[in-house]
Short mmCIF file of C-alpha atoms in Angstrom, two decimals:
data_model
loop_
_atom_site.label_atom_id
_atom_site.label_comp_id
_atom_site.label_asym_id
_atom_site.label_seq_id
_atom_site.Cartn_x
_atom_site.Cartn_y
_atom_site.Cartn_z
CA UNK I 200 -5.49 68.59 -101.55
CA UNK I 201 -6.67 67.33 -98.12
CA UNK I 202 -9.92 65.35 -98.31
CA UNK I 203 -11.67 67.60 -95.75
CA UNK I 204 -10.92 70.72 -97.79
CA UNK I 205 -12.17 69.04 -100.98
CA UNK I 206 -15.53 68.30 -99.37
CA UNK I 207 -15.83 71.84 -98.04
CA UNK I 208 -15.23 73.22 -101.53
CA UNK I 209 -17.74 70.76 -102.98
CA UNK I 210 -20.40 71.78 -100.46
CA UNK I 211 -19.78 75.47 -101.09
CA UNK I 212 -19.98 74.92 -104.85
CA UNK I 213 -23.27 73.03 -104.44
CA UNK I 214 -24.77 75.89 -102.48
CA UNK I 215 -23.88 78.25 -105.31
CA UNK I 216 -25.64 76.04 -107.86
CA UNK I 217 -28.78 75.56 -105.74
CA UNK I 218 -28.84 78.68 -103.51
CA UNK I 219 -32.59 78.54 -102.86
CA UNK I 220 -32.90 74.83 -102.14
CA UNK I 221 -29.89 74.96 -99.80
CA UNK I 222 -31.95 77.10 -97.42
CA UNK I 223 -34.77 74.57 -97.22
CA UNK I 224 -35.08 71.58 -94.90
CA UNK I 225 -37.62 68.90 -94.04
CA UNK I 226 -37.82 70.01 -90.40
CA UNK I 227 -37.66 73.76 -91.04
CA UNK I 228 -40.35 74.56 -88.44
CA UNK I 229 -39.40 72.00 -85.80
CA UNK I 230 -38.25 74.72 -83.37
CA UNK I 231 -39.99 77.87 -84.62
CA UNK I 232 -43.42 76.23 -84.97
CA UNK I 233 -43.41 72.77 -83.36
CA UNK I 234 -47.15 72.21 -83.96
CA UNK I 235 -46.85 72.94 -87.70
CA UNK I 236 -47.46 69.40 -88.94
CA UNK I 237 -50.26 68.75 -86.45
CA UNK I 238 -52.09 71.94 -87.40
CA UNK I 239 -51.76 71.23 -91.13
CA UNK I 240 -52.97 67.65 -90.75
CA UNK I 241 -55.96 68.61 -88.61
CA UNK I 242 -56.97 71.41 -90.98
CA UNK I 243 -56.56 69.28 -94.09
CA UNK I 244 -58.49 66.33 -92.62
CA UNK I 245 -61.39 68.49 -91.43
CA UNK I 246 -61.71 70.31 -94.75
CA UNK I 247 -61.48 67.16 -96.90
CA UNK I 248 -64.15 65.39 -94.84
CA UNK I 249 -66.46 68.39 -95.10
CA UNK I 250 -65.73 69.07 -98.79
CA UNK I 251 -64.46 65.94 -100.62
CA UNK I 252 -63.50 67.94 -103.72
CA UNK I 253 -60.86 69.84 -101.71
CA UNK I 254 -58.04 67.43 -102.63
CA UNK I 255 -58.46 67.87 -106.38
CA UNK I 256 -59.00 71.61 -106.03
CA UNK I 257 -55.88 72.11 -103.90
CA UNK I 258 -53.76 70.02 -106.25
CA UNK I 259 -54.92 72.19 -109.15
CA UNK I 260 -54.28 75.38 -107.17
CA UNK I 261 -50.76 74.15 -106.42
CA UNK I 262 -50.05 73.55 -110.13
CA UNK I 263 -51.42 76.96 -111.08
CA UNK I 264 -49.24 78.60 -108.44
CA UNK I 265 -46.01 76.81 -109.30
CA UNK I 266 -45.86 76.59 -113.08
CA UNK I 267 -46.01 80.28 -114.10
CA UNK I 268 -43.19 81.62 -111.91
CA UNK I 269 -42.54 79.22 -109.06
CA UNK I 270 -44.12 77.86 -105.88
CA UNK I 271 -44.41 81.19 -104.12
CA UNK I 272 -48.12 81.61 -103.20
CA UNK I 273 -48.53 84.41 -105.75
CA UNK I 274 -51.75 82.73 -106.92
CA UNK I 275 -53.31 83.49 -103.51
CA UNK I 276 -52.98 87.29 -103.72
CA UNK I 277 -56.19 89.18 -104.44
CA UNK I 278 -56.37 91.88 -107.07
CA UNK I 279 -56.56 95.55 -106.12
CA UNK I 280 -57.80 98.61 -108.02
CA UNK I 281 -54.16 99.10 -109.05
CA UNK I 282 -53.18 95.52 -109.93
CA UNK I 283 -54.80 92.54 -111.64
CA UNK I 284 -53.39 89.51 -109.80
CA UNK I 285 -52.73 85.98 -111.10
CA UNK I 286 -55.95 84.57 -109.70
CA UNK I 287 -57.90 86.87 -112.03
CA UNK I 288 -56.27 85.60 -115.22
CA UNK I 289 -59.00 83.90 -117.26
CA UNK I 290 -57.53 80.41 -116.85
CA UNK I 291 -57.58 80.84 -113.05
CA UNK I 292 -61.14 82.13 -112.66
CA UNK I 293 -62.46 78.58 -112.23
CA UNK I 294 -60.04 77.66 -109.43
CA UNK I 295 -62.19 76.26 -106.61
CA UNK I 296 -62.96 78.27 -103.50
CA UNK I 297 -62.45 75.27 -101.22
CA UNK I 298 -58.72 75.24 -101.98
CA UNK I 299 -58.31 78.93 -101.11
CA UNK I 300 -60.40 78.40 -97.99
CA UNK I 301 -58.19 75.52 -96.85
CA UNK I 302 -55.06 77.67 -97.03
CA UNK I 303 -56.83 80.51 -95.20
CA UNK I 304 -57.94 78.17 -92.40
CA UNK I 305 -54.47 76.70 -92.01
CA UNK I 306 -52.84 80.13 -92.02
CA UNK I 307 -55.26 81.44 -89.37
CA UNK I 308 -54.52 78.50 -87.07
CA UNK I 309 -50.77 78.79 -87.60
CA UNK I 310 -50.75 82.53 -86.94
CA UNK I 311 -52.39 81.87 -83.57
CA UNK I 312 -49.82 79.20 -82.72
CA UNK I 313 -46.67 80.79 -84.16
CA UNK I 314 -47.22 84.30 -85.58
CA UNK I 315 -45.31 85.52 -88.63
CA UNK I 316 -43.43 82.22 -89.02
CA UNK I 317 -45.00 79.93 -91.65
CA UNK I 318 -45.27 81.01 -95.28
CA UNK I 319 -48.42 80.60 -97.35
CA UNK I 320 -46.26 78.90 -100.00
CA UNK I 321 -45.24 76.19 -97.54
CA UNK I 322 -48.86 75.76 -96.40
CA UNK I 323 -50.11 75.19 -99.95
CA UNK I 324 -47.23 72.84 -100.79
CA UNK I 325 -47.52 70.54 -97.79
CA UNK I 326 -51.34 70.62 -97.75
CA UNK I 327 -51.29 69.41 -101.36
CA UNK I 328 -49.02 66.50 -100.42
CA UNK I 329 -51.17 65.52 -97.44
CA UNK I 330 -54.37 65.63 -99.51
CA UNK I 331 -52.88 63.53 -102.32
CA UNK I 332 -51.95 60.94 -99.71
CA UNK I 333 -55.39 61.11 -98.06
CA UNK I 334 -57.18 60.15 -101.29
CA UNK I 335 -54.90 57.21 -101.98
CA UNK I 336 -51.92 58.78 -103.76
CA UNK I 337 -48.22 58.44 -102.96
CA UNK I 338 -46.47 60.08 -100.03
CA UNK I 339 -43.52 62.23 -101.06
CA UNK I 340 -41.07 64.42 -99.18
CA UNK I 341 -41.63 68.17 -98.99
CA UNK I 342 -38.80 70.59 -98.28
CA UNK I 343 -39.88 73.63 -96.26
CA UNK I 344 -38.65 77.20 -95.91
CA UNK I 345 -40.19 78.93 -98.95
CA UNK I 346 -41.03 82.61 -98.73
CA UNK I 347 -44.11 84.28 -100.20
CA UNK I 348 -43.59 86.42 -103.30
CA UNK I 349 -44.55 90.09 -103.19
CA UNK I 350 -45.61 90.23 -106.84
CA UNK I 351 -48.66 88.72 -108.56
CA UNK I 352 -49.72 89.83 -112.03
CA UNK I 353 -52.32 88.22 -114.26
CA UNK I 354 -50.16 89.05 -117.29
CA UNK I 355 -47.55 86.53 -116.08
CA UNK I 356 -49.94 83.61 -116.47
CA UNK I 357 -50.74 83.42 -120.19
CA UNK I 358 -48.50 80.94 -121.96
CA UNK I 359 -47.17 79.51 -118.70
CA UNK I 360 -50.01 77.12 -117.93
CA UNK I 361 -51.18 74.30 -120.20
CA UNK I 362 -54.67 74.65 -121.60
CA UNK I 363 -56.82 71.61 -122.47
CA UNK I 364 -57.04 72.84 -126.06
CA UNK I 365 -53.26 73.12 -126.55
CA UNK I 366 -51.57 70.73 -129.00
CA UNK I 367 -49.53 68.17 -127.09
CA UNK I 368 -46.34 69.40 -128.77
CA UNK I 369 -46.90 72.84 -127.24
CA UNK I 370 -47.58 71.38 -123.78
CA UNK I 371 -44.37 69.36 -124.04
CA UNK I 372 -42.47 72.54 -124.96
CA UNK I 373 -44.04 74.48 -122.09
CA UNK I 374 -42.85 71.93 -119.53
CA UNK I 375 -39.46 71.54 -121.21
CA UNK I 376 -38.87 75.29 -120.90
CA UNK I 377 -39.29 74.87 -117.15
CA UNK I 378 -36.88 71.93 -116.96
CA UNK I 379 -39.35 69.03 -116.98
CA UNK I 380 -38.97 65.97 -119.18
CA UNK I 381 -41.76 64.38 -121.22
CA UNK I 382 -42.00 61.57 -118.68
CA UNK I 383 -42.30 64.03 -115.78
CA UNK I 384 -44.99 65.94 -117.66
CA UNK I 385 -47.00 62.76 -118.29
CA UNK I 386 -46.63 61.69 -114.65
CA UNK I 387 -47.85 65.10 -113.45
CA UNK I 388 -50.79 64.86 -115.88
CA UNK I 389 -51.89 61.88 -113.83
CA UNK I 390 -53.25 64.43 -111.35
CA UNK I 391 -56.36 64.29 -113.56
CA UNK I 392 -57.18 61.02 -111.83
CA UNK I 393 -59.15 63.17 -109.36
CA UNK I 394 -61.29 66.25 -109.88
CA UNK I 395 -63.57 67.44 -112.62
CA UNK I 396 -63.68 69.74 -115.65
CA UNK I 397 -66.39 72.18 -116.69
CA UNK I 398 -68.30 71.44 -119.87
CA UNK I 399 -66.92 74.59 -121.49
CA UNK I 400 -63.47 72.95 -121.53
CA UNK I 401 -64.49 70.14 -123.89
CA UNK I 402 -68.04 70.64 -125.21
CA UNK I 403 -66.89 71.96 -128.60
CA UNK I 404 -65.08 68.66 -129.26
CA UNK I 405 -68.02 66.37 -128.55
CA UNK I 406 -69.33 66.52 -132.11
CA UNK I 407 -66.17 66.32 -134.21
CA UNK I 408 -63.54 64.39 -132.21
CA UNK I 409 -63.27 60.72 -133.19
CA UNK I 410 -61.06 59.82 -130.21
CA UNK I 411 -64.01 59.49 -127.81
CA UNK I 412 -65.65 56.17 -127.00
CA UNK I 413 -69.06 56.49 -128.67
CA UNK I 414 -71.16 55.62 -125.62
CA UNK I 415 -69.02 57.96 -123.53
CA UNK I 416 -69.36 60.87 -125.94
CA UNK I 417 -73.14 60.50 -126.00
CA UNK I 418 -73.20 60.51 -122.20
CA UNK I 419 -71.09 63.68 -122.21
CA UNK I 420 -73.44 65.37 -124.69
CA UNK I 421 -76.35 64.59 -122.40
CA UNK I 422 -74.47 65.74 -119.27
CA UNK I 423 -73.56 69.06 -120.89
CA UNK I 424 -76.85 69.65 -122.74
CA UNK I 425 -77.87 72.53 -120.47
CA UNK I 426 -74.40 74.09 -120.41
CA UNK I 427 -75.48 77.35 -122.14
CA UNK I 428 -77.99 77.92 -119.32
CA UNK I 429 -75.79 76.52 -116.56
CA UNK I 430 -72.06 77.20 -117.12
CA UNK I 431 -71.17 75.46 -113.83
CA UNK I 432 -71.96 72.01 -115.27
CA UNK I 433 -68.97 69.69 -114.97
CA UNK I 434 -67.88 66.06 -115.41
CA UNK I 435 -65.35 63.96 -113.49
CA UNK I 436 -61.95 63.70 -115.20
CA UNK I 437 -61.80 60.00 -114.29
CA UNK I 438 -65.28 58.51 -114.58
CA UNK I 439 -64.22 55.13 -113.14
CA UNK I 440 -62.71 56.11 -109.77
CA UNK I 441 -63.24 59.89 -109.55
CA UNK I 442 -62.42 60.24 -105.86
CA UNK I 443 -59.43 57.90 -105.71
CA UNK I 444 -55.88 58.82 -106.66
CA UNK I 445 -54.85 55.83 -108.81
CA UNK I 446 -53.72 54.98 -112.35
CA UNK I 447 -57.21 54.54 -113.82
CA UNK I 448 -56.90 57.88 -115.61
CA UNK I 449 -54.20 56.42 -117.86
CA UNK I 450 -56.15 53.19 -118.38
CA UNK I 451 -59.17 55.25 -119.45
CA UNK I 452 -57.21 57.03 -122.18
CA UNK I 453 -56.69 53.84 -124.16
CA UNK I 454 -60.43 53.13 -124.03
CA UNK I 455 -61.49 56.49 -125.45
CA UNK I 456 -62.60 57.69 -122.02
CA UNK I 457 -60.37 60.76 -121.84
CA UNK I 458 -62.36 63.91 -121.15
CA UNK I 459 -60.23 66.74 -122.50
CA UNK I 460 -58.55 67.26 -125.84
CA UNK I 461 -55.21 67.27 -124.04
CA UNK I 462 -56.08 63.84 -122.58
CA UNK I 463 -56.48 62.47 -126.10
CA UNK I 464 -53.23 64.19 -127.04
CA UNK I 465 -51.37 62.34 -124.28
CA UNK I 466 -52.51 59.01 -125.67
CA UNK I 467 -52.02 59.78 -129.36
CA UNK I 468 -48.72 61.65 -129.30
CA UNK I 469 -45.79 59.27 -130.00
CA UNK I 470 -43.61 61.00 -127.39
CA UNK I 471 -46.12 60.67 -124.55
CA UNK I 472 -47.96 57.44 -125.42
CA UNK I 473 -45.22 55.06 -124.16
CA UNK I 474 -45.44 56.56 -120.68
CA UNK I 475 -49.25 56.48 -120.73
CA UNK I 476 -49.08 52.78 -121.56
CA UNK I 477 -46.56 52.11 -118.77
CA UNK I 478 -48.60 53.94 -116.14
CA UNK I 479 -51.85 52.28 -117.25
CA UNK I 480 -50.29 48.88 -116.51
CA UNK I 481 -48.12 49.73 -113.50
CA UNK I 482 -49.62 51.90 -110.76
CA UNK I 483 -46.52 51.55 -108.59
CA UNK I 484 -44.36 53.01 -111.37
CA UNK I 485 -46.83 55.87 -111.84
CA UNK I 486 -46.79 56.62 -108.11
CA UNK I 487 -42.99 56.61 -108.00
CA UNK I 488 -42.66 58.95 -110.98
CA UNK I 489 -45.47 61.23 -109.81
CA UNK I 490 -43.86 61.56 -106.38
CA UNK I 491 -40.46 62.43 -107.87
CA UNK I 492 -42.01 64.95 -110.27
CA UNK I 493 -43.97 66.59 -107.45
CA UNK I 494 -40.84 66.86 -105.31
CA UNK I 495 -39.13 68.57 -108.24
CA UNK I 496 -42.08 70.86 -109.00
CA UNK I 497 -42.42 71.85 -105.33
CA UNK I 498 -39.02 73.58 -105.38
CA UNK I 499 -39.39 75.13 -108.84
CA UNK I 500 -38.82 78.89 -108.80
CA UNK I 501 -39.09 79.17 -105.02
CA UNK I 502 -38.26 82.40 -103.21
CA UNK I 503 -36.07 82.43 -100.11
CA UNK I 504 -34.34 85.06 -98.01
CA UNK I 505 -34.99 88.65 -99.05
CA UNK I 506 -36.66 87.59 -102.29
CA UNK I 507 -39.87 86.99 -100.36
CA UNK I 508 -41.71 87.51 -97.11
CA UNK I 509 -43.95 85.75 -94.59
CA UNK I 510 -47.39 87.15 -95.30
CA UNK I 511 -49.70 87.82 -92.37
CA UNK I 512 -52.64 87.13 -94.69
CA UNK I 513 -52.25 84.88 -97.70
CA UNK I 514 -54.40 87.04 -99.97
CA UNK I 515 -52.40 90.25 -99.52
CA UNK I 516 -48.79 91.34 -99.39
CA UNK I 517 -47.64 92.88 -96.09
#
């Protein structure tokens, strides 16, 4: 068989295996929306400076969009009298408003510059990458060309997102079902190096969990003492460097400074502990593995072609 024909067959075969990814590219908007990167960067920078919790909130929003049924901006759709959307599932009710606002601002600016061109899914994906980098995390490549999904149902969410109270074995199984290894799951868990958790997520463990550092657990009890009266009370996930994306989260776990029950599970489970130990000692390795895992997650379950649309507004289907 001639070599040229062999390569043509190989390329065609590859496009059959990865039909969605084959329609993506790193410079997808270079001609249709040449100011895309500039607009995203300006919007992201302005929002992060004004609201420093935006990076952690957007990263969490990205995870909650991608894991249930793919990175398709279905998390952004508002509910209607006829449909309860993903964002109204109980686990998503605490998603921060700053993250939604960031996407809305970027979409508004992009619609003025290049109408009906850039998907909300691409906006959320690349804004997440830029924010991770802004707060000290690794830069990673983002393929572009996703379409926005037309369906968003709160019933799709349950069982497809890890909860802080889940046994680590169940969290491992949840990620495995979506094609992610234990190492990739642990690396992605490093996102907890920024952001915070509400007291309701861990308060019940503060009096019967022996994995906490004793001084730390007393401080948490004090911080959450008024939780029944003020359910918005929260604590940083990484008490050492809460606003920096680094490997201190993993270092904290070995010192009993993990906040959530799932944090303790990462350290104590024999399948996940080796990776926790590696990342605690080697930030460069953590950054490399986190970047690769985010590149993989960013194309999970994406919609292209007729499977999606370019929404005019990110909170409503056209």
